[in-house]
Tab-separated table of C-alpha atoms in Angstrom:
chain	number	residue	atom	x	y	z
A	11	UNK	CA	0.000	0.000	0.000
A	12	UNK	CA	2.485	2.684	0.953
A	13	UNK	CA	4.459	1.573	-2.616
A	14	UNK	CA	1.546	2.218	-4.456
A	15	UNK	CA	0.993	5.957	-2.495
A	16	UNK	CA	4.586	6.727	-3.680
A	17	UNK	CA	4.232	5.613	-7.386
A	18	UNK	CA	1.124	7.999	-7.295
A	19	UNK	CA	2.951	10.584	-5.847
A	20	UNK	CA	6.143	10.209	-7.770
A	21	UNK	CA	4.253	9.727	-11.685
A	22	UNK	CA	4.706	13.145	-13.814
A	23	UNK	CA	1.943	14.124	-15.413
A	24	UNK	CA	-0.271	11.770	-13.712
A	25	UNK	CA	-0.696	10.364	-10.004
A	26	UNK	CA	-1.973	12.667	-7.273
A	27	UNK	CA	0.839	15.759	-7.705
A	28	UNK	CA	-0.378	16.318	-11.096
A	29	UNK	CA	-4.179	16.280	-9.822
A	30	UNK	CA	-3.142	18.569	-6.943
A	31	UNK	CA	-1.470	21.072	-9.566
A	32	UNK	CA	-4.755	21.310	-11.518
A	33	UNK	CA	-7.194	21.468	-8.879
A	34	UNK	CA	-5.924	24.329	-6.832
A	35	UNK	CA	-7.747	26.798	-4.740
A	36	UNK	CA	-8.183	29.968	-5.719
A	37	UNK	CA	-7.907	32.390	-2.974
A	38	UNK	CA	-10.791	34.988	-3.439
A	39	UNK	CA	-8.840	37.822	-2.314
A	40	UNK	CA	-6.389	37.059	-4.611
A	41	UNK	CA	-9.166	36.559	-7.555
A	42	UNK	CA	-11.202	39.849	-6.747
A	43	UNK	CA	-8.266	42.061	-5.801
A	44	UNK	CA	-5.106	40.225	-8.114
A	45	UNK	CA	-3.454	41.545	-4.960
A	46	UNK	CA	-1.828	37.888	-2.933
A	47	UNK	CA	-2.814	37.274	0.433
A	48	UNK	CA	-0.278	36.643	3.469
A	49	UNK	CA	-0.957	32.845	2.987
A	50	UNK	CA	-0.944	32.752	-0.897
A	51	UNK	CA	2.100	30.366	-2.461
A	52	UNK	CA	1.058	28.009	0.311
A	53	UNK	CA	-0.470	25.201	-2.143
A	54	UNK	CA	2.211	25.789	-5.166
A	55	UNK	CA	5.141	25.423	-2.377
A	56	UNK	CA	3.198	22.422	-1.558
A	57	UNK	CA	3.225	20.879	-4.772
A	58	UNK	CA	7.023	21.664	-5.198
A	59	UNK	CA	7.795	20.428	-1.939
A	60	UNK	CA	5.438	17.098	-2.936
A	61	UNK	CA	7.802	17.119	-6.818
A	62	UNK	CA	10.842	16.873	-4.383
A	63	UNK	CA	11.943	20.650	-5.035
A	64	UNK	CA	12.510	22.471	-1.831
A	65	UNK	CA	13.971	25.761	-3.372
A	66	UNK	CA	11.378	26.232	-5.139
A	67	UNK	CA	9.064	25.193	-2.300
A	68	UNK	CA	10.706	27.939	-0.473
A	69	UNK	CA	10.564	30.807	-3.163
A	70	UNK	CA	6.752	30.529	-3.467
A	71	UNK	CA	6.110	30.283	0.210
A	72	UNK	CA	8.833	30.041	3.090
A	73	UNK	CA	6.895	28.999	5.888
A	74	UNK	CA	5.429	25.912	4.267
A	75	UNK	CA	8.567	23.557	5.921
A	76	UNK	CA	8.213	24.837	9.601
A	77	UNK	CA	4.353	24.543	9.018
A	78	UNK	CA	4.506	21.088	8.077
A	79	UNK	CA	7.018	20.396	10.772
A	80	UNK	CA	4.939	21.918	13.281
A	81	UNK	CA	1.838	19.247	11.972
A	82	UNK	CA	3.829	16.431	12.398
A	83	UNK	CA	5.056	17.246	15.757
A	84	UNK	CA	1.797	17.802	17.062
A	85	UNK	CA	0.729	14.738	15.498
A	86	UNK	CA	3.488	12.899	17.217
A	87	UNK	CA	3.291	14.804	20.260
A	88	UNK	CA	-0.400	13.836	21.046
A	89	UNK	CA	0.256	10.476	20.200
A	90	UNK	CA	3.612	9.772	22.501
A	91	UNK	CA	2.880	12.825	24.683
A	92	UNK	CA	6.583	14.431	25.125
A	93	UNK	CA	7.699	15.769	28.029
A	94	UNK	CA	8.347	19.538	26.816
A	95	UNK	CA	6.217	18.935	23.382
A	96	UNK	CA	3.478	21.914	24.601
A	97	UNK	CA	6.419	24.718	25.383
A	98	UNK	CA	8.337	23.614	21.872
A	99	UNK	CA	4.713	23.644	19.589
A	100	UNK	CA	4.274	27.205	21.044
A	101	UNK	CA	7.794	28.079	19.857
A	102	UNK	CA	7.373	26.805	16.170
A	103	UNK	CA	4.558	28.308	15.585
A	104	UNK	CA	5.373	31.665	16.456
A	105	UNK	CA	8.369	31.127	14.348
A	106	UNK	CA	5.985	29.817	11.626
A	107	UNK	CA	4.022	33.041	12.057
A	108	UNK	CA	7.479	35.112	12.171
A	109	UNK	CA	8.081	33.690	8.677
A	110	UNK	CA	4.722	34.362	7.429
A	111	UNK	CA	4.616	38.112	8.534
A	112	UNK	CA	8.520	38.519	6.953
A	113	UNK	CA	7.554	37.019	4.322
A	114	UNK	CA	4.274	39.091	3.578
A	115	UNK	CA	6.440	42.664	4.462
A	116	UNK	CA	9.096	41.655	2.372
A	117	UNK	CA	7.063	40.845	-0.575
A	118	UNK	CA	5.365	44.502	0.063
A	119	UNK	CA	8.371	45.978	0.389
A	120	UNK	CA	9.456	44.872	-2.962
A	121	UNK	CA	6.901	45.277	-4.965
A	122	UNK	CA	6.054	41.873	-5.996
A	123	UNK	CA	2.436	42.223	-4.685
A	124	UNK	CA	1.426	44.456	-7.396
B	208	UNK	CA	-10.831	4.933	49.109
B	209	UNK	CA	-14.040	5.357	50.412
B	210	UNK	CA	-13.110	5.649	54.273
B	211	UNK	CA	-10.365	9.026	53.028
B	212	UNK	CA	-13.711	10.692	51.217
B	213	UNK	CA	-15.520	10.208	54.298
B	214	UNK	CA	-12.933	10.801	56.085
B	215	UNK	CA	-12.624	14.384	54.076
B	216	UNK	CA	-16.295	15.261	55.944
B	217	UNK	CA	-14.775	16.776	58.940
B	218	UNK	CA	-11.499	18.214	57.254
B	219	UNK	CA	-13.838	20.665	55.553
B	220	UNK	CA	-13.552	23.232	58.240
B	221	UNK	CA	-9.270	23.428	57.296
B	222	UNK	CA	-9.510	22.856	53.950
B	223	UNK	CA	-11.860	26.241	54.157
B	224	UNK	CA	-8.545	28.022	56.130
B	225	UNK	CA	-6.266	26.754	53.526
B	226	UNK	CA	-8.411	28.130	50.855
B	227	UNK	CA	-7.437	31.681	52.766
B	228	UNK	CA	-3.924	30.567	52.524
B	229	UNK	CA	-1.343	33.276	50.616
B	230	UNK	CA	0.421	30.199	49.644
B	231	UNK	CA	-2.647	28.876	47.144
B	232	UNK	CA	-3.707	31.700	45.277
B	233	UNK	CA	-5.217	29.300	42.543
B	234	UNK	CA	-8.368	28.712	45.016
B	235	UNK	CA	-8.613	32.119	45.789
B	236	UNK	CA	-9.597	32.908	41.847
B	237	UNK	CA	-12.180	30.654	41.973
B	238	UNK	CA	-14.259	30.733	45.028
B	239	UNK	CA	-17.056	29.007	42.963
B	240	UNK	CA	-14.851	26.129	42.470
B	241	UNK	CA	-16.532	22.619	43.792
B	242	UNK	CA	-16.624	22.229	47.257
B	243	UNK	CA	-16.061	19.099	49.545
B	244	UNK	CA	-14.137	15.671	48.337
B	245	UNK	CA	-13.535	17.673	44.785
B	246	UNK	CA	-11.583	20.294	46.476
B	247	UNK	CA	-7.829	18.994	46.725
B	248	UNK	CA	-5.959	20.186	49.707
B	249	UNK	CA	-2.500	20.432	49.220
B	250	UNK	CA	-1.599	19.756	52.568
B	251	UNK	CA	-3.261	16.717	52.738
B	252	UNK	CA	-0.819	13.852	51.508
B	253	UNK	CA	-3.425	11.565	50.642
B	254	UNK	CA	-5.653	13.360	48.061
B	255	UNK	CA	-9.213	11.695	47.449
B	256	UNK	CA	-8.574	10.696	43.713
B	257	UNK	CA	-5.013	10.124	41.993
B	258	UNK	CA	-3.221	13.133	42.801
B	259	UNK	CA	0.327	11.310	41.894
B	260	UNK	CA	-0.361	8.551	44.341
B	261	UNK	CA	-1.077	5.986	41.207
B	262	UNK	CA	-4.619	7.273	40.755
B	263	UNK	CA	-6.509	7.585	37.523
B	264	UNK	CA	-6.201	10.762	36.392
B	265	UNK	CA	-8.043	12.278	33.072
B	266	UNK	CA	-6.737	14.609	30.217
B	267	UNK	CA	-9.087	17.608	30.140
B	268	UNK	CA	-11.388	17.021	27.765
B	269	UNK	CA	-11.148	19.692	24.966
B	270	UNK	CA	-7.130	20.161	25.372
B	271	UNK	CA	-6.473	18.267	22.231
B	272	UNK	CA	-9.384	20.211	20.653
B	273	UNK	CA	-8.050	23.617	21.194
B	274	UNK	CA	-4.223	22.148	20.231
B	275	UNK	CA	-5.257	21.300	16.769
B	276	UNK	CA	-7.780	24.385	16.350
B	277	UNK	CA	-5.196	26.459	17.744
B	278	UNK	CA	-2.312	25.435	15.227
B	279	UNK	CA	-5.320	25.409	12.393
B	280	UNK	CA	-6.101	29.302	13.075
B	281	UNK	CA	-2.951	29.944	11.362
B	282	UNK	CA	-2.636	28.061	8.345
B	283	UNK	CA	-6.460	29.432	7.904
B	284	UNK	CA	-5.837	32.841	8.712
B	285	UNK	CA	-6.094	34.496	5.117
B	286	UNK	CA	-8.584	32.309	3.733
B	287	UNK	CA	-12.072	34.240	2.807
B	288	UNK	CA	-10.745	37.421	3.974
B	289	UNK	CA	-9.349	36.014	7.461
B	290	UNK	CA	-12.588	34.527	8.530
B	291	UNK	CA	-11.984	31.870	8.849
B	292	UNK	CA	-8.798	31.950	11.003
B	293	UNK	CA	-11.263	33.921	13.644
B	294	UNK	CA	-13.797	31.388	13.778
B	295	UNK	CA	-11.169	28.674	14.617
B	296	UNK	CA	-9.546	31.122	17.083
B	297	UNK	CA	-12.719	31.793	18.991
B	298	UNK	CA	-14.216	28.810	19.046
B	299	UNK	CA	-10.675	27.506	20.476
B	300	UNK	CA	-10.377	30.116	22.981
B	301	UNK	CA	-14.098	29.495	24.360
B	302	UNK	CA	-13.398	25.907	24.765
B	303	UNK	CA	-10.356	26.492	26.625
B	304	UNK	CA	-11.649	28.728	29.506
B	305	UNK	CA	-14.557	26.398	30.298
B	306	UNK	CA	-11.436	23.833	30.252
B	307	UNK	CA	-9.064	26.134	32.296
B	308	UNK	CA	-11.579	26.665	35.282
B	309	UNK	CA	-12.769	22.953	35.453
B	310	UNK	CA	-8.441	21.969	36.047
B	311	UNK	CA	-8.191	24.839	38.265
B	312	UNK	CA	-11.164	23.979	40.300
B	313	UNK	CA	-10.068	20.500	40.765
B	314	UNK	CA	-5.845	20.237	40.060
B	315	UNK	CA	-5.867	16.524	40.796
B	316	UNK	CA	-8.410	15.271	38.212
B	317	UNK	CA	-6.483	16.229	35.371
B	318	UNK	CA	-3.200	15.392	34.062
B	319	UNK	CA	-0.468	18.237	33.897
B	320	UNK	CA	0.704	17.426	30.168
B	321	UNK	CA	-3.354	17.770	29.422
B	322	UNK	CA	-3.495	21.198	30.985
B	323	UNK	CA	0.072	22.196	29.051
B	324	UNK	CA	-1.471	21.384	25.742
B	325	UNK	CA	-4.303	23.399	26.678
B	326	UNK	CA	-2.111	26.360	27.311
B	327	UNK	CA	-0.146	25.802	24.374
B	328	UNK	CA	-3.526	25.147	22.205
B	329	UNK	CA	-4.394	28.876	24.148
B	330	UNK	CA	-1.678	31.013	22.758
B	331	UNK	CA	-1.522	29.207	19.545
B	332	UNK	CA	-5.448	30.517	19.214
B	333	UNK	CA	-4.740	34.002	20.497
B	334	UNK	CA	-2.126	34.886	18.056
B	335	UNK	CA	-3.841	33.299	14.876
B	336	UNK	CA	-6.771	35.058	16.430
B	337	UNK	CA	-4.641	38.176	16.046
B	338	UNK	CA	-3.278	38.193	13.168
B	339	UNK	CA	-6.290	36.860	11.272
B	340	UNK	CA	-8.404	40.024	13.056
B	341	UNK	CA	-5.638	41.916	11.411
B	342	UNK	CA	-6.393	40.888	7.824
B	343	UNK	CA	-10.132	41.430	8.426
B	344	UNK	CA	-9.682	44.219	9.288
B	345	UNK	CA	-7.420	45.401	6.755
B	346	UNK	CA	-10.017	44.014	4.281
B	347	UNK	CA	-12.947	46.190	6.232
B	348	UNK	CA	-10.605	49.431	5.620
B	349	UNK	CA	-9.591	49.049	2.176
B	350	UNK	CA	-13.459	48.264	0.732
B	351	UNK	CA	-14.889	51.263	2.867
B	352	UNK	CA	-12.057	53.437	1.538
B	353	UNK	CA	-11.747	52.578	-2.327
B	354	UNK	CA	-15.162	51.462	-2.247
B	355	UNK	CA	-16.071	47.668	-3.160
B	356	UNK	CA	-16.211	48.623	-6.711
B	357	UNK	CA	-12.709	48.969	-6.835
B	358	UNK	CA	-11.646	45.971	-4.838
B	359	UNK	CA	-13.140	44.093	-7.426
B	360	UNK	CA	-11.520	45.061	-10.363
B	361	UNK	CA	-8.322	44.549	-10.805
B	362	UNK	CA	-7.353	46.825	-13.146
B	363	UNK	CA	-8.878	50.189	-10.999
B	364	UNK	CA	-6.635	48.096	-8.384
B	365	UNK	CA	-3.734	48.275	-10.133
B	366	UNK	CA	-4.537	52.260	-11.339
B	367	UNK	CA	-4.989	53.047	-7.874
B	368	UNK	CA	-1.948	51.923	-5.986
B	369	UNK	CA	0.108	53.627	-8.961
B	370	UNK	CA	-1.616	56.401	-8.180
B	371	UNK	CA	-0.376	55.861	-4.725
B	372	UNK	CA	2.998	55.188	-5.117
């Protein structure tokens, strides 16, 4: 079973990456403004990440890796039940949400909003 | 078991002075909390239930909740205008206080790790809560400013923050 996950993930131009890259969500402030959003990027540096490339993961959307790393601790954290697991989730995600207001300034700052 | 909760019937009168103690100020907050066998006294060293003397004690019940909607607030924070994200944040944050008094009211029911995750769960909601209010709210300005006419089109969008630069 997990083979068969990875074949569909791995396939180009089929399998569930290629699916994901056609299907994705269009943010409504970004389709009624053409302005992005603090959390647009998000599902193309998914797909990148998922197609192996993390540079390019990380150009469209640099919070994506400490966001996902944050899920999977908390997923393993209220499954074994560490012993500091509640101080360190606070910690990454107000690093995750350092990144994501950086990131958001930085792309005002130079102009790539607009 | 049963003889140290009816043996708790005539320590009521202290455990009432140690509720008056400096030292606990947690019982102090909450004069409402439960009174008789529920109320732990911390001098006592054998607590009715668990108390870390190999009792059963429970995770709170909506600590795991407010974790995940906590952590969620964030990733959701700019979807439909921030909405969302402030939904998740204060439906999180109302869990958690019911959550907060019940472990306060009765320390030795729950399980420490439980009330952490709460805690964490609790700031998590507050700051998506923040910065999702922040976006809304940005959102609110900008259509009462340019008008809603002009956050729909992109191209009086794009005319207007030329016009601003």
């Amino acid at each position: 079973m997990p083979v068969v996950f990875f074949l569909l993930l791995v396939g180009e131009g089929s399998g569930v990456t290629h699916w994901l890259e056609k299907h994705l969500l269009s943010c409504p402030f970004k389709t009624f403004t053409g302005i992005d959003c603090p959390g647009c990027g998000l599902q193309r540096s998914f797909v990148a990440l998922l197609k192996g490339d993390v540079w390019m993961s990380f150009k469209f959307y640099p919070a994506t890796l400490p966001i996902l790393a944050l899920f999977i601790f908390t997923i393993l954290h209220l499954k074994f039940d560490f012993k500091n697991g509640a101080f360190l989730i606070k910690g990454m995600y107000i690093f995750a949400t350092v990144i994501i207001v950086t990131n958001y300034l930085y792309k005002i700052y130079h102009h790539q909003l607009f | 078991m049963s003889e140290e909760q009816e043996g708790q019937g005539p320590n009521s009168q202290p455990n009432q002075e140690n509720s008056q103690n400096p030292q606990n100020p947690q019982w102090q907050q909450n004069p409402q909390g439960s009174q008789g066998f529920n109320r732990p006294n911390p001098n006592n060293p054998f607590p009715p239930y668990g108390g870390g003397f190999g009792g059963m004690q429970m995770a709170l019940p909506n600590a795991t909740i407010v974790l995940v909607l906590g952590i969620l607030s964030i990733v959701t924070c700019c979807c439909f205008y921030g909405v969302v994200g402030l939904v998740l944040g204060i439906v999180a944050l109302i869990l958690s206080r019911k959550d907060k008094q019940n472990y306060l009211a009765n320390m030795s029911y729950y399980t420490l790790s439980s009330y952490k995750n709460l805690n964490a769960g609790r700031v998590c909601a507050i700051i998506g809560l923040i910065l999702s209010g922040i976006i809304l709210l940005l959102c609110v300005l900008f259509a009462i400013f340019f008008g809603f006419s002009t956050l729909t089109d992109e191209e009086a969008i794009r005319q207007m923050l030329k016009e601003l630069q």
